[in-house]
Amino acid sequence: MYNDKKVVFSGVQPSGNLTIGNYLGAIRNFSAFSEEYHCYYCVVDMHAITVRQIPAELRKRTYETLALYMACGLDPQKNTLFVQSHVPQHAELGWILDCYTMFGELSRMTQFKDKSAKNADNINAGLFTYPSLMAADILLYQTELVPVGSDQKQHLELARDIANRFNQIYGETFVVPDGYITKDGARIMSLQEPAKKMSKSDANENAVVRILDSKDDIIKKFKRAVTDSGNEIIHGEGKEGITNLLNIYTCFTGKTIEEAEKEFAGKGYGEFKLAVGEVCADSLAPVRDEFARLMADKAYLEQVMAQGAESAYRHARRTMSKVRRKIGFTELKH
Ligand code: TYM
């Protein structure tokens, strides 16, 4: 089954309500691979607990993330949709790869530095080894391609380094994965601090547009978006706010930046921000409707979860048996 097709893998943390950054940078690109590749799309709940979570909310968001995958167009018959903690090989390979990942490498990860600064009272070992668990996610399925936003580039590089290191010691074991980072959408910025990426855990709700926000909220947030003191709708340095809005506008309309600049030449910021809000809200409306329909059918979501875990488990088990043999673990004979 998975022998004849190359593999795509990606993951999303169920650690907050997903944003248009998650959508434009990652999820909406996922379905393009479904025909040509064997696709694994994972809800990475084990990564989410590197930051303290409220258990009931984590559980709810895990269902929601799975439903959002489907609402964004991922057919569970054509893609393996599953939850990370349902496939124990992620933890198993994660531990093994910890032993092939250097302290210095992990110390250099900018996400670790950012998250430690934000969670100073909970700088746990899992937060530190987060990237080797992510490498395990990817390498477990012999992944060729990993579609992500540009903030995951450093983690991906490390996953490649770990795979190469392991292969050098033990001979070909893992496929060395490539990142797939789209040109537009790869880095959607905060609406309030456009020098910062839009993040689902931002405390300022006005900074973040969520996929499931109502049309009114979306428009309100875009109207309040920080711009600059000029009045021209053009992209470039010193115009980070407008550049971000132009980028969001082009992602939703398929127009180029130049086309959008021409369209809004001579128009005011207010009119432009309203247009961005409208196109964003209207594009997401079908996702919101489909999400509501799916969330009303928990039994179906559980069936998708079970089917996904089963399919992922079968593939993961094969890689693990190869890894265990290579590193010299004994086999249990019955
Ligand atoms: P997470 O949950 O933070 O984000 C999920 C995906 O959304 C992308 N993304 C963005 N893209 C553009 N602009 C933004 N503002 C923005 N914010 C987030 C992320 O790049 C990501 O693709 N470590 C990963 C989860 C993970 C994973 C994996 C990904 C765990 N194991 C294996 C790929 C392969 C993360 O924290 O994503």
PDB file of C-alpha atoms in Angstrom, residues 46-203:
ATOM      1  CA  MET A  46       2.169  14.972  22.786  1.00  0.00           C
ATOM      2  CA  HIS A  47       3.879  18.131  21.592  1.00  0.00           C
ATOM      3  CA  ALA A  48       1.047  20.219  23.024  1.00  0.00           C
ATOM      4  CA  ILE A  49       1.747  19.087  26.608  1.00  0.00           C
ATOM      5  CA  THR A  50       5.212  20.671  26.530  1.00  0.00           C
ATOM      6  CA  VAL A  51       3.176  23.706  27.599  1.00  0.00           C
ATOM      7  CA  ARG A  52       0.666  23.234  30.431  1.00  0.00           C
ATOM      8  CA  GLN A  53      -2.803  22.358  29.062  1.00  0.00           C
ATOM      9  CA  ILE A  54      -6.209  22.057  30.695  1.00  0.00           C
ATOM     10  CA  PRO A  55      -7.054  18.352  30.149  1.00  0.00           C
ATOM     11  CA  ALA A  56     -10.693  18.831  29.094  1.00  0.00           C
ATOM     12  CA  GLU A  57      -9.670  21.547  26.657  1.00  0.00           C
ATOM     13  CA  LEU A  58      -6.837  19.506  25.193  1.00  0.00           C
ATOM     14  CA  ARG A  59      -9.277  16.655  24.581  1.00  0.00           C
ATOM     15  CA  LYS A  60     -11.822  18.981  22.953  1.00  0.00           C
ATOM     16  CA  ARG A  61      -9.197  20.647  20.770  1.00  0.00           C
ATOM     17  CA  THR A  62      -7.901  17.294  19.620  1.00  0.00           C
ATOM     18  CA  TYR A  63     -11.350  16.480  18.220  1.00  0.00           C
ATOM     19  CA  GLU A  64     -11.612  19.991  16.822  1.00  0.00           C
ATOM     20  CA  THR A  65      -8.258  19.838  15.057  1.00  0.00           C
ATOM     21  CA  LEU A  66      -9.206  16.542  13.450  1.00  0.00           C
ATOM     22  CA  ALA A  67     -12.558  18.024  12.373  1.00  0.00           C
ATOM     23  CA  LEU A  68     -10.772  21.086  10.998  1.00  0.00           C
ATOM     24  CA  TYR A  69      -8.464  18.919   8.929  1.00  0.00           C
ATOM     25  CA  MET A  70     -11.553  17.458   7.292  1.00  0.00           C
ATOM     26  CA  ALA A  71     -13.388  20.778   7.070  1.00  0.00           C
ATOM     27  CA  CYS A  72     -10.355  22.138   5.192  1.00  0.00           C
ATOM     28  CA  GLY A  73     -10.812  19.447   2.568  1.00  0.00           C
ATOM     29  CA  LEU A  74      -8.904  16.401   3.792  1.00  0.00           C
ATOM     30  CA  ASP A  75     -10.821  13.260   2.947  1.00  0.00           C
ATOM     31  CA  PRO A  76     -10.085  10.558   5.553  1.00  0.00           C
ATOM     32  CA  GLN A  77     -10.360   7.917   2.834  1.00  0.00           C
ATOM     33  CA  LYS A  78      -7.489   9.513   0.926  1.00  0.00           C
ATOM     34  CA  ASN A  79      -5.382  10.720   3.868  1.00  0.00           C
ATOM     35  CA  THR A  80      -4.365   9.102   7.120  1.00  0.00           C
ATOM     36  CA  LEU A  81      -5.700  11.470   9.781  1.00  0.00           C
ATOM     37  CA  PHE A  82      -4.698  10.501  13.299  1.00  0.00           C
ATOM     38  CA  VAL A  83      -3.726  11.517  16.804  1.00  0.00           C
ATOM     39  CA  GLN A  84      -0.063  11.246  17.800  1.00  0.00           C
ATOM     40  CA  SER A  85      -0.600   9.699  21.249  1.00  0.00           C
ATOM     41  CA  HIS A  86      -2.644   6.883  19.680  1.00  0.00           C
ATOM     42  CA  VAL A  87       0.492   5.538  18.006  1.00  0.00           C
ATOM     43  CA  PRO A  88       3.021   4.698  20.752  1.00  0.00           C
ATOM     44  CA  GLN A  89       5.930   4.406  18.302  1.00  0.00           C
ATOM     45  CA  HIS A  90       6.175   8.225  18.246  1.00  0.00           C
ATOM     46  CA  ALA A  91       7.277   8.206  21.890  1.00  0.00           C
ATOM     47  CA  GLU A  92       9.465   5.164  21.333  1.00  0.00           C
ATOM     48  CA  LEU A  93      11.354   6.597  18.383  1.00  0.00           C
ATOM     49  CA  GLY A  94      11.391  10.014  20.073  1.00  0.00           C
ATOM     50  CA  TRP A  95      13.409   8.560  22.949  1.00  0.00           C
ATOM     51  CA  ILE A  96      15.793   6.767  20.625  1.00  0.00           C
ATOM     52  CA  LEU A  97      16.386   9.902  18.560  1.00  0.00           C
ATOM     53  CA  ASP A  98      17.020  11.875  21.771  1.00  0.00           C
ATOM     54  CA  CYS A  99      20.131   9.747  22.047  1.00  0.00           C
ATOM     55  CA  TYR A 100      21.269  10.883  18.596  1.00  0.00           C
ATOM     56  CA  THR A 101      20.493  14.573  19.091  1.00  0.00           C
ATOM     57  CA  MET A 102      23.047  16.866  20.655  1.00  0.00           C
ATOM     58  CA  PHE A 103      22.433  19.148  23.612  1.00  0.00           C
ATOM     59  CA  GLY A 104      24.036  21.982  21.659  1.00  0.00           C
ATOM     60  CA  GLU A 105      21.704  21.455  18.689  1.00  0.00           C
ATOM     61  CA  LEU A 106      18.607  21.621  20.868  1.00  0.00           C
ATOM     62  CA  SER A 107      19.945  24.686  22.713  1.00  0.00           C
ATOM     63  CA  ARG A 108      20.121  26.575  19.437  1.00  0.00           C
ATOM     64  CA  MET A 109      16.445  26.137  18.550  1.00  0.00           C
ATOM     65  CA  THR A 110      14.781  29.547  18.441  1.00  0.00           C
ATOM     66  CA  GLN A 111      11.363  28.085  19.301  1.00  0.00           C
ATOM     67  CA  PHE A 112      12.833  26.655  22.506  1.00  0.00           C
ATOM     68  CA  LYS A 113      14.286  30.034  23.404  1.00  0.00           C
ATOM     69  CA  ASP A 114      10.992  31.823  22.654  1.00  0.00           C
ATOM     70  CA  LYS A 115       8.836  29.321  24.508  1.00  0.00           C
ATOM     71  CA  SER A 116      11.161  29.208  27.536  1.00  0.00           C
ATOM     72  CA  ALA A 117      10.956  32.972  27.747  1.00  0.00           C
ATOM     73  CA  LYS A 118       7.152  32.800  27.603  1.00  0.00           C
ATOM     74  CA  ASN A 119       6.857  29.906  30.088  1.00  0.00           C
ATOM     75  CA  ALA A 120       9.663  30.719  32.502  1.00  0.00           C
ATOM     76  CA  ASP A 121       8.021  28.720  35.301  1.00  0.00           C
ATOM     77  CA  ASN A 122       7.769  25.534  33.217  1.00  0.00           C
ATOM     78  CA  ILE A 123      10.940  25.021  31.178  1.00  0.00           C
ATOM     79  CA  ASN A 124      10.560  21.249  31.141  1.00  0.00           C
ATOM     80  CA  ALA A 125      12.719  18.622  29.446  1.00  0.00           C
ATOM     81  CA  GLY A 126       9.963  17.938  26.876  1.00  0.00           C
ATOM     82  CA  LEU A 127      10.076  21.536  25.709  1.00  0.00           C
ATOM     83  CA  PHE A 128      13.802  21.075  25.172  1.00  0.00           C
ATOM     84  CA  THR A 129      13.585  17.754  23.299  1.00  0.00           C
ATOM     85  CA  TYR A 130      10.484  18.820  21.340  1.00  0.00           C
ATOM     86  CA  PRO A 131      12.448  18.809  18.030  1.00  0.00           C
ATOM     87  CA  SER A 132      13.615  15.205  18.368  1.00  0.00           C
ATOM     88  CA  LEU A 133      10.010  14.070  18.919  1.00  0.00           C
ATOM     89  CA  MET A 134       9.116  16.060  15.807  1.00  0.00           C
ATOM     90  CA  ALA A 135      11.935  14.298  13.944  1.00  0.00           C
ATOM     91  CA  ALA A 136      10.481  10.983  15.146  1.00  0.00           C
ATOM     92  CA  ASP A 137       7.031  11.945  13.788  1.00  0.00           C
ATOM     93  CA  ILE A 138       8.531  12.563  10.385  1.00  0.00           C
ATOM     94  CA  LEU A 139      11.095   9.758  10.162  1.00  0.00           C
ATOM     95  CA  LEU A 140       8.710   7.092  11.455  1.00  0.00           C
ATOM     96  CA  TYR A 141       6.806   7.151   8.149  1.00  0.00           C
ATOM     97  CA  GLN A 142       9.849   7.437   5.839  1.00  0.00           C
ATOM     98  CA  THR A 143       8.566  10.866   4.861  1.00  0.00           C
ATOM     99  CA  GLU A 144       9.781  12.614   1.708  1.00  0.00           C
ATOM    100  CA  LEU A 145       7.948  15.910   2.071  1.00  0.00           C
ATOM    101  CA  VAL A 146       6.828  17.996   5.052  1.00  0.00           C
ATOM    102  CA  PRO A 147       4.481  20.921   4.269  1.00  0.00           C
ATOM    103  CA  VAL A 148       4.876  23.546   7.027  1.00  0.00           C
ATOM    104  CA  GLY A 149       5.067  27.288   7.613  1.00  0.00           C
ATOM    105  CA  SER A 150       8.490  28.892   7.648  1.00  0.00           C
ATOM    106  CA  ASP A 151       8.687  28.940  11.477  1.00  0.00           C
ATOM    107  CA  GLN A 152       9.303  25.166  11.350  1.00  0.00           C
ATOM    108  CA  LYS A 153      12.308  25.407   9.035  1.00  0.00           C
ATOM    109  CA  GLN A 154      14.890  25.084  11.809  1.00  0.00           C
ATOM    110  CA  HIS A 155      13.157  22.018  13.273  1.00  0.00           C
ATOM    111  CA  LEU A 156      13.068  20.439   9.838  1.00  0.00           C
ATOM    112  CA  GLU A 157      16.758  21.046   9.287  1.00  0.00           C
ATOM    113  CA  LEU A 158      17.432  19.296  12.571  1.00  0.00           C
ATOM    114  CA  ALA A 159      15.231  16.351  11.548  1.00  0.00           C
ATOM    115  CA  ARG A 160      17.353  16.039   8.397  1.00  0.00           C
ATOM    116  CA  ASP A 161      20.571  16.200  10.405  1.00  0.00           C
ATOM    117  CA  ILE A 162      19.333  13.503  12.790  1.00  0.00           C
ATOM    118  CA  ALA A 163      18.289  11.261   9.882  1.00  0.00           C
ATOM    119  CA  ASN A 164      21.650  11.708   8.159  1.00  0.00           C
ATOM    120  CA  ARG A 165      23.538  11.043  11.373  1.00  0.00           C
ATOM    121  CA  PHE A 166      21.588   7.863  12.077  1.00  0.00           C
ATOM    122  CA  ASN A 167      22.008   6.672   8.472  1.00  0.00           C
ATOM    123  CA  GLN A 168      25.730   7.305   8.637  1.00  0.00           C
ATOM    124  CA  ILE A 169      26.139   5.206  11.761  1.00  0.00           C
ATOM    125  CA  TYR A 170      23.809   2.325  10.865  1.00  0.00           C
ATOM    126  CA  GLY A 171      23.420   2.444   7.068  1.00  0.00           C
ATOM    127  CA  GLU A 172      20.301   3.574   5.178  1.00  0.00           C
ATOM    128  CA  THR A 173      17.464   3.516   7.688  1.00  0.00           C
ATOM    129  CA  PHE A 174      15.475   6.717   7.227  1.00  0.00           C
ATOM    130  CA  VAL A 175      14.422   8.696   4.188  1.00  0.00           C
ATOM    131  CA  VAL A 176      15.859  12.200   4.596  1.00  0.00           C
ATOM    132  CA  PRO A 177      12.840  14.538   4.392  1.00  0.00           C
ATOM    133  CA  ASP A 178      12.486  17.821   2.525  1.00  0.00           C
ATOM    134  CA  GLY A 179      10.417  20.739   3.711  1.00  0.00           C
ATOM    135  CA  TYR A 180       7.648  22.122   1.526  1.00  0.00           C
ATOM    136  CA  ILE A 181       7.227  25.776   2.373  1.00  0.00           C
ATOM    137  CA  THR A 182       4.968  27.810   0.092  1.00  0.00           C
ATOM    138  CA  LYS A 183       6.098  31.244  -1.013  1.00  0.00           C
ATOM    139  CA  ASP A 184       3.007  33.085   0.165  1.00  0.00           C
ATOM    140  CA  GLY A 185       1.254  32.208   3.371  1.00  0.00           C
ATOM    141  CA  ALA A 186       4.380  30.734   4.926  1.00  0.00           C
ATOM    142  CA  ARG A 187       4.594  33.528   7.469  1.00  0.00           C
ATOM    143  CA  ILE A 188       1.402  35.340   8.419  1.00  0.00           C
ATOM    144  CA  MET A 189       2.133  38.086  10.929  1.00  0.00           C
ATOM    145  CA  SER A 190       0.257  39.380  13.980  1.00  0.00           C
ATOM    146  CA  LEU A 191      -2.340  42.054  13.164  1.00  0.00           C
ATOM    147  CA  GLN A 192      -1.214  44.081  16.166  1.00  0.00           C
ATOM    148  CA  GLU A 193       2.573  43.609  16.015  1.00  0.00           C
ATOM    149  CA  PRO A 194       3.365  42.872  12.380  1.00  0.00           C
ATOM    150  CA  ALA A 195       7.013  42.130  13.172  1.00  0.00           C
ATOM    151  CA  LYS A 196       5.845  39.042  15.120  1.00  0.00           C
ATOM    152  CA  LYS A 197       4.289  35.923  13.597  1.00  0.00           C
ATOM    153  CA  MET A 198       0.598  35.333  14.210  1.00  0.00           C
ATOM    154  CA  SER A 199       0.447  32.757  16.979  1.00  0.00           C
ATOM    155  CA  LYS A 200      -2.530  30.790  18.306  1.00  0.00           C
ATOM    156  CA  SER A 201      -1.378  31.379  21.887  1.00  0.00           C
ATOM    157  CA  ASP A 202      -1.211  35.189  21.604  1.00  0.00           C
ATOM    158  CA  ALA A 203      -2.932  36.782  24.608  1.00  0.00           C
TER     159      ALA A 203
END
